[in-house]
Structure formats: C-alpha cells, structure tokens
Short mmCIF file of C-alpha atoms in Angstrom, two decimals:
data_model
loop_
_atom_site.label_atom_id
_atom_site.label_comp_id
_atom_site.label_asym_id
_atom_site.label_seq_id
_atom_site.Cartn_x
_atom_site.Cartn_y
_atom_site.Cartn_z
CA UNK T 1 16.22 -4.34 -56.83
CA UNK T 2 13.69 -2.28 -55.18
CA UNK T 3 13.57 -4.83 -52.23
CA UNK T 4 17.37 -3.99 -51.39
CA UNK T 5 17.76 -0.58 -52.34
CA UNK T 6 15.81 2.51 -51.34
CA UNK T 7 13.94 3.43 -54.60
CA UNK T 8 16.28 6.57 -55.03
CA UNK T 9 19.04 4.60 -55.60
CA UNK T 10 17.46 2.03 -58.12
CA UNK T 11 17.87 3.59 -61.75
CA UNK T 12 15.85 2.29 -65.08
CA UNK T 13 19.14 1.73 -66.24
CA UNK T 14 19.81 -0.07 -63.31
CA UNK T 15 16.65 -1.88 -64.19
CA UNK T 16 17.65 -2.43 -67.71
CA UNK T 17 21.46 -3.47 -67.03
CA UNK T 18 19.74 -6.50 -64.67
CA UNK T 19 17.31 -7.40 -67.28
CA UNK T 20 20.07 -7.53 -69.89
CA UNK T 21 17.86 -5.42 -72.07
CA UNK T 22 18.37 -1.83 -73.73
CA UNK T 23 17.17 1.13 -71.80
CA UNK T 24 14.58 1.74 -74.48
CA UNK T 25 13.08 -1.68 -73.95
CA UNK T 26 12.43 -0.85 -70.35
CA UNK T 27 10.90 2.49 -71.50
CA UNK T 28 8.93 0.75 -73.76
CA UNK T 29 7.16 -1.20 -71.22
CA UNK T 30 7.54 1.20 -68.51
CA UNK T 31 6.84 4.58 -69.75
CA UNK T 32 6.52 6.15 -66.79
CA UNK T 33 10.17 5.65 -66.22
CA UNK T 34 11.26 4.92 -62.16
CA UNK T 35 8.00 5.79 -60.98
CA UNK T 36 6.22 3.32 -62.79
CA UNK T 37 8.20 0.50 -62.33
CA UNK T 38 8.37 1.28 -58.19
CA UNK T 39 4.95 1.41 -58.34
CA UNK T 40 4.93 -1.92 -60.11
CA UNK T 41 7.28 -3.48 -57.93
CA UNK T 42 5.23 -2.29 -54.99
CA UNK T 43 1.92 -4.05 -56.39
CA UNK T 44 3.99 -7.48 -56.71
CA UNK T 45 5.26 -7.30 -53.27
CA UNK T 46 1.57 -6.44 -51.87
CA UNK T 47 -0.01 -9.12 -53.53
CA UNK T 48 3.07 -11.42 -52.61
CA UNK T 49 2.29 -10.26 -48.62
CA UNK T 50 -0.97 -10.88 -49.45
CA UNK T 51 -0.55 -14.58 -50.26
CA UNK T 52 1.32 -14.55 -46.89
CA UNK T 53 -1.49 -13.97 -45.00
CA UNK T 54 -3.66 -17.06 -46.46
CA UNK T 55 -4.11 -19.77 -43.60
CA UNK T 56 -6.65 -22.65 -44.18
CA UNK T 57 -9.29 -22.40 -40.83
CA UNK T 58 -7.81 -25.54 -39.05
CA UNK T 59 -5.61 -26.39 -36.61
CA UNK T 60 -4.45 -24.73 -33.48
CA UNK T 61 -4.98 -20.76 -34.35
CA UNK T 62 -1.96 -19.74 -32.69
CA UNK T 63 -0.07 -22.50 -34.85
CA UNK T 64 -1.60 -20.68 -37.59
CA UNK T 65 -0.69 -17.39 -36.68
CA UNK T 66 2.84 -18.36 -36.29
CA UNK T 67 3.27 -19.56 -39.79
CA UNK T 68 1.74 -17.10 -41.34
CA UNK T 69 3.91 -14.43 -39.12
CA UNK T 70 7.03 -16.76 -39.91
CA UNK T 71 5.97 -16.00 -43.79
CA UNK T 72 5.75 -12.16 -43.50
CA UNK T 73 9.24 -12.00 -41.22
CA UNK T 74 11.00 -14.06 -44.03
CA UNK T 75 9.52 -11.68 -46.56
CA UNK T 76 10.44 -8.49 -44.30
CA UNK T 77 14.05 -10.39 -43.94
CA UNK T 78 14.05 -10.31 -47.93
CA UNK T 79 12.79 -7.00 -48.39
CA UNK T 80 14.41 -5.16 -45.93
CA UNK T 81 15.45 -2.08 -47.87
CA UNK T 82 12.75 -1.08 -49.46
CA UNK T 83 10.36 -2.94 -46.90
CA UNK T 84 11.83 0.14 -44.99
CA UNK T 85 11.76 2.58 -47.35
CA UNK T 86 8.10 2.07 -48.09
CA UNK T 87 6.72 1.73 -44.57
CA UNK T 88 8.58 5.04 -43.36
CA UNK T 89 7.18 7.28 -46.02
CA UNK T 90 8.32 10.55 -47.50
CA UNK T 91 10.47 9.27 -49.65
CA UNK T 92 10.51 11.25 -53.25
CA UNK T 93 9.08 7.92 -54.80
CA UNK T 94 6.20 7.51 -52.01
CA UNK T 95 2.49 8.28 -53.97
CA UNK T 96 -1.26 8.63 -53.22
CA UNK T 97 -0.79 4.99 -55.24
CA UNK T 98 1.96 3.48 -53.35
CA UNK T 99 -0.15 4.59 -49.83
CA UNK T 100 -3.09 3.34 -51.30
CA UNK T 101 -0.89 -0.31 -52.06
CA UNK T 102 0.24 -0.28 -48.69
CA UNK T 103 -3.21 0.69 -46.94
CA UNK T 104 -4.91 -2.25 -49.17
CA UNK T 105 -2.25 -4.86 -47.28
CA UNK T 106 -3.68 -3.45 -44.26
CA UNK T 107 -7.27 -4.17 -45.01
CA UNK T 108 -6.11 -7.97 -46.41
CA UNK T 109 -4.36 -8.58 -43.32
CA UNK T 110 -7.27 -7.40 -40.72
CA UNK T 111 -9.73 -9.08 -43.18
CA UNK T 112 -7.88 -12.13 -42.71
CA UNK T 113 -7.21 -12.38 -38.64
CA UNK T 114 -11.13 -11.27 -38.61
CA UNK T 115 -11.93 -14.47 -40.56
CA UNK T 116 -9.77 -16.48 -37.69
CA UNK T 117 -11.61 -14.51 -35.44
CA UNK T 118 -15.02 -15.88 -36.78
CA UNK T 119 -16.14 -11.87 -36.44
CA UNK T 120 -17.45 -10.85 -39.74
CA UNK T 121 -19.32 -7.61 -38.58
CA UNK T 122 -16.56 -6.80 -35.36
CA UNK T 123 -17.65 -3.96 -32.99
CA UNK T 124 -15.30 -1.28 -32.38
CA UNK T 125 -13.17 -2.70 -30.02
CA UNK T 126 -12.22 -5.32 -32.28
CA UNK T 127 -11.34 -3.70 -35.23
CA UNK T 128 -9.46 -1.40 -33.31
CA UNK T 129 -7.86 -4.63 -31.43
CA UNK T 130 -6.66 -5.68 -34.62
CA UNK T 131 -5.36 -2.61 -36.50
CA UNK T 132 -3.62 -1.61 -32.99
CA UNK T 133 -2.01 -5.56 -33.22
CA UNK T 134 -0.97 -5.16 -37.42
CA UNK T 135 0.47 -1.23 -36.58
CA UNK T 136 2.64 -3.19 -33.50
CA UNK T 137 3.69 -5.31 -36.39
CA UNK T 138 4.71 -3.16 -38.63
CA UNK T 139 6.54 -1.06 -36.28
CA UNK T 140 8.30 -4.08 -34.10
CA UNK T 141 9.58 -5.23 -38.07
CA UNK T 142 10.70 -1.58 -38.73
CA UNK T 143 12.71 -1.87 -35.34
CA UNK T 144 13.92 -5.72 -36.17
CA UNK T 145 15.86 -4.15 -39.33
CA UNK T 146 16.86 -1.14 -37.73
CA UNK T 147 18.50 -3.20 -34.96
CA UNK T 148 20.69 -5.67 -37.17
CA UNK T 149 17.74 -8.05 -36.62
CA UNK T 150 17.75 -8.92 -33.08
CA UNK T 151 15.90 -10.84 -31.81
CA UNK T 152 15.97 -13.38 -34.04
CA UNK T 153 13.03 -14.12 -36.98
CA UNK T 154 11.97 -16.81 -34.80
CA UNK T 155 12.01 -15.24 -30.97
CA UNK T 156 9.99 -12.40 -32.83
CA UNK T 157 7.22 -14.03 -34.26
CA UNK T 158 6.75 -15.66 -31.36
CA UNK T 159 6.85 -12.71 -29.55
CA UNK T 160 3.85 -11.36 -32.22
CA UNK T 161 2.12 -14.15 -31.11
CA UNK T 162 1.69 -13.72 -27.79
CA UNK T 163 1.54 -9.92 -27.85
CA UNK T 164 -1.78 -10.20 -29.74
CA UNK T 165 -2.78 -12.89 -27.34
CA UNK T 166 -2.56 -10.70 -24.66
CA UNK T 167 -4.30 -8.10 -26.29
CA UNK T 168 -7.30 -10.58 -27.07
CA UNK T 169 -7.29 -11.80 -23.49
CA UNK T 170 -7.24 -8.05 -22.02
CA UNK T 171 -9.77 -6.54 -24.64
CA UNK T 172 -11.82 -9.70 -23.42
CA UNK T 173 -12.20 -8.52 -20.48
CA UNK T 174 -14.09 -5.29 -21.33
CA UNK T 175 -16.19 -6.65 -24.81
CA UNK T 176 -18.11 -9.33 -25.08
CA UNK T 177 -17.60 -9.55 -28.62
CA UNK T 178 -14.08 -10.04 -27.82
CA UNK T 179 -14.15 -12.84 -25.21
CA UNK T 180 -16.48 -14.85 -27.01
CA UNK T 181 -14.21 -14.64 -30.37
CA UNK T 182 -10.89 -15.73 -27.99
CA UNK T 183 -13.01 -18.27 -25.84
CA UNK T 184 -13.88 -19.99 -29.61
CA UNK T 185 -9.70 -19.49 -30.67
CA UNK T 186 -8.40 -20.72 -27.28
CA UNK T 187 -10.78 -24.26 -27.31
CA UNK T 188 -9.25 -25.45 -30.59
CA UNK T 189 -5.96 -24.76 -28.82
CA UNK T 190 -3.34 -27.80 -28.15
CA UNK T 191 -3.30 -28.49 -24.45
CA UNK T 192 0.76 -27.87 -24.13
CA UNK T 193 0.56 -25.35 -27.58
CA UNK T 194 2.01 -21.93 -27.28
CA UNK T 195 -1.52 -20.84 -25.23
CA UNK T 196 -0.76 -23.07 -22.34
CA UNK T 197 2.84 -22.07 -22.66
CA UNK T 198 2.02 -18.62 -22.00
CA UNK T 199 -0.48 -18.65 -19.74
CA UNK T 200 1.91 -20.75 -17.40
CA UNK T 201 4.55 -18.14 -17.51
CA UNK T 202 1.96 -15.62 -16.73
CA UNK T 203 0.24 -17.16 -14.08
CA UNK T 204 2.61 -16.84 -11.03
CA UNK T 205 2.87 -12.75 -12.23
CA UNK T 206 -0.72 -12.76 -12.49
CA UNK T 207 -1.26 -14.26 -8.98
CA UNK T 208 1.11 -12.23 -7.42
CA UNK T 209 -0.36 -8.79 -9.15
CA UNK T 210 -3.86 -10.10 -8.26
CA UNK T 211 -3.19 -10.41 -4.60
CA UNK T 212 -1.57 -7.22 -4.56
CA UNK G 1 -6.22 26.58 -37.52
CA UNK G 2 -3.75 23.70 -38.40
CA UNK G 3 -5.16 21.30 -35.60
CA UNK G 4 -8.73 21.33 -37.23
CA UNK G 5 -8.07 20.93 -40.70
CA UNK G 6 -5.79 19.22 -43.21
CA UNK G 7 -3.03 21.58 -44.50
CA UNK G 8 -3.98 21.60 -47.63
CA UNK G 9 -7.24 23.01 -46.52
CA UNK G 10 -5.75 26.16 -44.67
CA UNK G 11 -4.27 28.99 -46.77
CA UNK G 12 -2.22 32.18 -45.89
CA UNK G 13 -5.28 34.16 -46.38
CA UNK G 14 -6.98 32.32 -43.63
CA UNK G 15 -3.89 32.99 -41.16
CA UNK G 16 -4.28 36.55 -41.37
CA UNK G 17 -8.13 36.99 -41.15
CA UNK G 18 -8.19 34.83 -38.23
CA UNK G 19 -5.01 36.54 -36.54
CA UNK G 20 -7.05 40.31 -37.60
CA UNK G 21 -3.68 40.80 -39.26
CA UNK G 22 -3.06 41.89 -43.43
CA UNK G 23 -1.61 39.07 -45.43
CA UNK G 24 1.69 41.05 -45.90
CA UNK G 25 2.39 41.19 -42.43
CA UNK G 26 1.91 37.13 -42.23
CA UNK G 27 4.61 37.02 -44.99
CA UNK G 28 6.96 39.21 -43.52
CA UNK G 29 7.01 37.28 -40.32
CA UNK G 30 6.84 33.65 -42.44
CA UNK G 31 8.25 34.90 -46.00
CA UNK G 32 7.92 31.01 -46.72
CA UNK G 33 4.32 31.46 -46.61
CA UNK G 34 1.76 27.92 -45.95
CA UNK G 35 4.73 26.01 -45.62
CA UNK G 36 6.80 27.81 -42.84
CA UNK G 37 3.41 28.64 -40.90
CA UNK G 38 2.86 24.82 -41.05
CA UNK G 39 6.02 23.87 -40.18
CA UNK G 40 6.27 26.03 -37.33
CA UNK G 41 2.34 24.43 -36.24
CA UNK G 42 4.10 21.47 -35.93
CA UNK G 43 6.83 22.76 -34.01
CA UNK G 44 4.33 24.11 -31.52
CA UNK G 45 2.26 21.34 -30.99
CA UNK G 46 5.27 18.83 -30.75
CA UNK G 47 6.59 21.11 -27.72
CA UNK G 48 3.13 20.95 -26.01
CA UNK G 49 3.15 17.28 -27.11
CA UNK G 50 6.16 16.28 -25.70
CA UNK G 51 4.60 18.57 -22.23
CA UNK G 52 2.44 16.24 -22.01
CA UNK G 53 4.80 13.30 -21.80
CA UNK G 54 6.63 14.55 -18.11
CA UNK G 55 5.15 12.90 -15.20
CA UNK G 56 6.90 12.95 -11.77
CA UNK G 57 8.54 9.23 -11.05
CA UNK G 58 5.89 9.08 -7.72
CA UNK G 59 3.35 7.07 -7.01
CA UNK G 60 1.95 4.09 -8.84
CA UNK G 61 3.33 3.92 -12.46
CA UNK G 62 -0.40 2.87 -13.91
CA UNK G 63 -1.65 5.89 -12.39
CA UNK G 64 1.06 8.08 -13.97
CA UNK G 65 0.81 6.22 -16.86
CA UNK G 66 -3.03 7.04 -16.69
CA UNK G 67 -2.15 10.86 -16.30
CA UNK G 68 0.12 11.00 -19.38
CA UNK G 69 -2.30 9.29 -22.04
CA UNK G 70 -5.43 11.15 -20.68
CA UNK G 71 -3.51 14.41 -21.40
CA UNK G 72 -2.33 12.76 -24.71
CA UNK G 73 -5.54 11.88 -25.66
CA UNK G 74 -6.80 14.88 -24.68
CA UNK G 75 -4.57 16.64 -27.28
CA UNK G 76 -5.45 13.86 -29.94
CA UNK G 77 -9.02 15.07 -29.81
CA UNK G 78 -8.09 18.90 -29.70
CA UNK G 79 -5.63 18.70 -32.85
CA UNK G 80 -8.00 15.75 -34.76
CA UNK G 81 -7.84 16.97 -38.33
CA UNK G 82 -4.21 17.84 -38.00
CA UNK G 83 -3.26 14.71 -36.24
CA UNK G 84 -4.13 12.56 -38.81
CA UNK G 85 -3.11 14.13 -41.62
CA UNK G 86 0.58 14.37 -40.23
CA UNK G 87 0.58 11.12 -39.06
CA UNK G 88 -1.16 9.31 -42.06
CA UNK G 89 1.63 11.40 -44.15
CA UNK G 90 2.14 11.75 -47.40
CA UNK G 91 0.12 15.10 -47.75
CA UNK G 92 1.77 18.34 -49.88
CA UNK G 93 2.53 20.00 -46.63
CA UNK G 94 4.64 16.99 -44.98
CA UNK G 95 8.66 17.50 -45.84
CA UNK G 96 11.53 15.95 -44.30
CA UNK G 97 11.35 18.58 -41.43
CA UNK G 98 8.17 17.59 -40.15
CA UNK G 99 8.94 13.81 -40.59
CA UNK G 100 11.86 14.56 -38.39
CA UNK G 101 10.01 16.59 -35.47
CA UNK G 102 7.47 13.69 -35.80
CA UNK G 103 10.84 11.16 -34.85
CA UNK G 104 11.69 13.35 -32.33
CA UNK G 105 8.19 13.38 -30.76
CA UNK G 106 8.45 9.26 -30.75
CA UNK G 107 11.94 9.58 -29.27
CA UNK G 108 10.98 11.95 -26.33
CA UNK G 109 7.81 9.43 -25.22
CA UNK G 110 10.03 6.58 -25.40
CA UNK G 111 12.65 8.00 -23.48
CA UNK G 112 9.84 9.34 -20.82
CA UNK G 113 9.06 5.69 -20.57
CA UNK G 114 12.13 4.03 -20.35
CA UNK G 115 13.05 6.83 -17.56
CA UNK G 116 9.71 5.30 -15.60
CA UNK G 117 11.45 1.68 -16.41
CA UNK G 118 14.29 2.95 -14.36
CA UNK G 119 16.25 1.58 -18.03
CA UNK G 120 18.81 3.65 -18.93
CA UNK G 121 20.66 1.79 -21.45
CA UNK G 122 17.48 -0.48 -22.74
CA UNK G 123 18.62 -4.30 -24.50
CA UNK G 124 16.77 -4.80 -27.53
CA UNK G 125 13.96 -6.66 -26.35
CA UNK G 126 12.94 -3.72 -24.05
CA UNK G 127 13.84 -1.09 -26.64
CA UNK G 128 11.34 -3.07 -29.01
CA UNK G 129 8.58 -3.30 -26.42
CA UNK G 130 8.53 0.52 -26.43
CA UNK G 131 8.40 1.71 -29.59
CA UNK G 132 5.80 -1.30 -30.23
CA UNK G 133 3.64 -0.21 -27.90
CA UNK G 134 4.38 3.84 -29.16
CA UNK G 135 3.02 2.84 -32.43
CA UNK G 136 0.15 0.71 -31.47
CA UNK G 137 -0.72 3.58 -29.68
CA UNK G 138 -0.47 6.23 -32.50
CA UNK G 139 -2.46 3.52 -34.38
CA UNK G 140 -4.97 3.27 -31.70
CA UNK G 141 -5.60 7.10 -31.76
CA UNK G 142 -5.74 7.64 -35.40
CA UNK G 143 -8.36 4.67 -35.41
CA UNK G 144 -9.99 6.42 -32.44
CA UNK G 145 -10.24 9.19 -34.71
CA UNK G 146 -11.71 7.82 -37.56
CA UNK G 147 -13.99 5.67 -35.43
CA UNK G 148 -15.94 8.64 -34.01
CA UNK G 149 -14.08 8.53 -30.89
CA UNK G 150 -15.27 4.73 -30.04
CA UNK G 151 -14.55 3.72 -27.64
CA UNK G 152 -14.58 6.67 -25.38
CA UNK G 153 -11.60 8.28 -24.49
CA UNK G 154 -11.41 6.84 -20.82
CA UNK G 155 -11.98 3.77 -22.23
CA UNK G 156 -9.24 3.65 -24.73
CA UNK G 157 -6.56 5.47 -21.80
CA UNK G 158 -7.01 2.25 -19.63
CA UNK G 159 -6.86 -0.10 -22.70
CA UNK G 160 -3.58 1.21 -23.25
CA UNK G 161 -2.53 1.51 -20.10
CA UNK G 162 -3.37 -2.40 -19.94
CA UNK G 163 -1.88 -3.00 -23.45
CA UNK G 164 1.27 -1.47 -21.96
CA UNK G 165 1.06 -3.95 -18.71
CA UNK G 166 0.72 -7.30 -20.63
CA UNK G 167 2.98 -6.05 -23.21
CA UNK G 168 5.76 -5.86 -20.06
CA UNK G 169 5.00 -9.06 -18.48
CA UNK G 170 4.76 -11.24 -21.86
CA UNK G 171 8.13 -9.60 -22.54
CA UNK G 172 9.72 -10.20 -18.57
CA UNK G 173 8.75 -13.96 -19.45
CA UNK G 174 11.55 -13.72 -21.64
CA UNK G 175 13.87 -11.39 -21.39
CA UNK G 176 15.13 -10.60 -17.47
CA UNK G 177 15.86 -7.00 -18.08
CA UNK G 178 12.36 -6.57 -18.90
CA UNK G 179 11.47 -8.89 -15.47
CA UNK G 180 13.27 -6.57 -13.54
CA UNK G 181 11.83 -3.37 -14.94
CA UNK G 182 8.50 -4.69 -14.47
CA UNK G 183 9.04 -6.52 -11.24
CA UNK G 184 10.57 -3.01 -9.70
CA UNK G 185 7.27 -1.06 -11.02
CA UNK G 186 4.88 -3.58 -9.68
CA UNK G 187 6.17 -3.25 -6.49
CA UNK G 188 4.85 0.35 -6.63
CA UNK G 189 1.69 -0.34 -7.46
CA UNK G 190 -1.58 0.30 -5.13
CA UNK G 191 -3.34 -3.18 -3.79
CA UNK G 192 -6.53 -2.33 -5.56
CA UNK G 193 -5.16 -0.33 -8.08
CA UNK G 194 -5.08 -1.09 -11.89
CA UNK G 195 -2.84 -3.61 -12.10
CA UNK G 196 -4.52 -5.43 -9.71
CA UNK G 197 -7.81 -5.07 -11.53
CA UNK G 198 -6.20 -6.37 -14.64
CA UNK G 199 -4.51 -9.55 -12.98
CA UNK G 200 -7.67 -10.31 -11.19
CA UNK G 201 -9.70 -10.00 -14.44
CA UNK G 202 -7.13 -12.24 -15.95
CA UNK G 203 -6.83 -14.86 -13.50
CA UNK G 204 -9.42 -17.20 -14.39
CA UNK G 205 -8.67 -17.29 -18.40
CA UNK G 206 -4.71 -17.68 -17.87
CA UNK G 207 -5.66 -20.41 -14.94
CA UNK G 208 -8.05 -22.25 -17.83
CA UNK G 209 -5.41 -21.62 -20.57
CA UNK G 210 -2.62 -23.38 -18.23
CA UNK G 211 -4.46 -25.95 -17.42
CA UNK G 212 -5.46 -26.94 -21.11
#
C-alpha cells in the first residue's frame, strides 16, 4: 500500500481492512500506529533494493550493470508512489530513520559498483564518480515517473548504462585510479557488447570534436 | 549566519548580536522568529543563486558553461554549512516553502540551460538529460563538501563541464533533438578549446572500445 500511495493517504485501518484483520490487531503489532508501519515498509523495500543490486563478478560488466539496473527500474515501476514520495522528502511521514534507510541503500549500492570496480580503497574521484552516477539515477527515475514513464524501462537503463560509461571514460582521463579500474571493466567486455556499441556511435562525434 | 551553520545551530539571539540590533527589534521585523529569518535566508541566497545561473548566449558554450559553475561553486563553498543542510533536508527548519524555492532554484538552472540548447519546448529525452545532470551536480557539490573540497574546485568545474558534454553526445546518439542541440553548440566551440581537449583525450579509448 505504501508503494502506491503517498504515506499520507495510507491509514492503519487501511492497513487492517487489507490484512482482513481488526484495527487492534494491527495496533498490536504496530504500536507505533502509521509511523511504524511506514517505517517498516520502508526497511522491506531497502533491503528488497538491496537484493537488486547483487551481481555475481562474471560476465561482461556492462551486461551486469544492465540487469541489475533492469531490476531497480522494475522495482521503481512497482513502487512508483511512494518510490516518489520517499526520494522527494518532506513529507509529514519522512524521519531521521526513514533518511537513514534511504542513505544505507546509497552506501549498498556504491559498495556494490566499487566491488565491480575492483577499487576497495577508491580515491576521491571515484567515490565521487560513483555517488555523482547513483544521484543521476535517482533523479533520471524521479523524472521517468513524473513523465508518464517515457522513455521506456528499457531505453532508460540503457541509457544508465552508458551515462556512467561515459563518466568512467572521462574521469579516466584525469585519475589514474580511474582508468586503470575501466581499462580492467572494458577487457572483459564482448567485442560487439553495449561498449563497442557506444564507442562506435561516439567515434565519428569524437573525431569531428577532436579535429576541431 | 545561515550559510555557515545548520539552522538548528543559529538562534534569534544570534541574529541580533551579530546585526548590533535588540532581539525585539529582530521580532518585530520577523514576528515568526528562526523560522521566517530562515526562510527569508533562503530566499536571498536562491536570488543570488539563480544570479549566478545568467550567462550571455556568446562565445563558446564550454566556456560559458565554465563561467556559470565556477560562480556556482564559488557560492557552494561560501554557503557550505547551509548548503548541505537544505539540500540533505529533512532538518526542523526545512518546510514546504523552502522545498519549493529549492524546485524553483532547479527549474531556473534548467531553463538557463535549455535556453543555451537553443530548446525551447525540450522532448523528454532532453528534458531528462538536464535535470540528470542538475542533480548529479548538486550531488557532486554536496560530496565536494563533505570530501574536504577534493578535488579542487577547478577541478570539479571542468569535470562537470565534461560530464555535461558526454552526457549530450551519448544522448544525440539517440535521440535527434538532442543531435541537433549539441551539433548547433559544437559548432561554436574554439579549435583548442575544451571540447576539443575532451574528444582528443577520448579518442584513443573510444577507437580501442570500437574496435573490440
């Protein structure tokens, strides 16, 4: 309920009236009334995005990246109101805990593009690489609902994709950290994957810019 | 006294000894006491804010580009404390009216942008590319901030003037509103000018990634 409705329009009676229990039986395990059970249904969908984010180390990484982005649109997709409601803040039901809830996803989803990266100490420009890349996430899904969802789930993620290889390929060229973390990602990339894809489209714009 | 501190942290009491002034005459000029005084703070610095954000339409767009974020930044460094805690939300002192003015902020850069983009009435792909890149650069500051201003602030203008470029030309691979826009501002740009630098730093990883 909290995943289609902003939480001020989800009741404990609401709640209850779903559950097909009595009000009091809600109160009984929720005693903390609306609040509580937001905050409850805010810790199952964190640790639900958190699942999301798992991706065994093999394979083409942007192949990777695209499921597990294909996972977190479909949950977005399914969570849109309060997905919304959450990431937008202010609402009377936001707390200290919720932020907290929604910070931790943060961390879990940094921690695990890090662990792609192979950088377990990263250097400033990484980390901010990445929390720059997860804040265009959240925002670009804030805009997908807000505009009936266009592009589609699919045309996004892929968009995702390539917007943080970009970013990789352009910190590269400043860090060192950075280039040798991409160089290791783009070798266990398929020779006609979404990489090669890319970096043909680019090229000609490249060439041209280069040449000035 | 609102830039360098969290809200929470300045009081009524503190407005008047720093403006030499008796705490009645604060509250007869803000009878809504900490709240109206920050309010109106974030009023002020929204106006300066959004200051910033004109830039004649002459002469290369990176370079104007360039001017606008190294006055932004500039004011991210001067308003640190209070920056944050706006931004990060969810503080005492943030109410509906200041998540609004904090919209409207976000609307007038966009709209500076999209003016530059010679894109009056944006599609959706080039609307999303905006506010993306808004957002990962709020992101990128409020990291900045909490990174002890690493990398330095030159550093991080030119990222994001970069993250800005690739950001436009993964998009104008896609979407030929977006090729236009870009095409038309890359035409203005200076042979040896940033754009140039970026494509020429590029080059050789795109050419490797196309070729598998």
């Amino acid at each position: 309920m909290f995943a289609q409705r902003a939480p001020e329009a989800v009741t404990p009676e609401d709640v209850a009236a779903a559950a097909g229990v009595s009000r009091p039986l809600v109160y009984r395990y929720f005693p903390g009334g609306k609040q509580q059970l937001y905050e409850a249904a805010v810790r199952s969908s964190a640790d639900q995005l958190e699942r999301c984010f798992t991706e065994p180390q093999e394979g083409p990484p942007t192949e990777r990246l695209r499921r597990v982005l294909g996972r977190y649109l479909a949950f977005v997709d399914e969570h849109a109101a309060g997905f919304s409601a959450l990431l937008r803040g202010g609402g009377v039901c936001e707390t200290s805990r919720t932020t907290a809830i929604v910070d931790e996803v943060r961390r879990a989803a940094a921690e695990q593009i890090l662990l792609h990266l192979g950088a377990e100490r990263p250097g400033p420009r990484l980390r901010m690489l990445v929390r720059t890349w997860i804040a265009a996430v959240e925002s670009a899904s804030l805009t997908w609902l807000d505009e009936e969802k266009l592009p589609d789930a699919g045309e996004l993620r892929d968009w995702l994709v390539d917007h943080l290889v970009v970013l990789l390929v352009t910190t590269a060229a400043r860090d060192g950290e950075t280039a040798a973390a991409a160089a290791a990602l783009a070798a266990q990339e398929a020779r006609d994957g979404p990489l090669a894809t890319l970096a043909r489209r680019l090229a000609p714009l490249v060439e041209s810019a280069a040449s000035g």
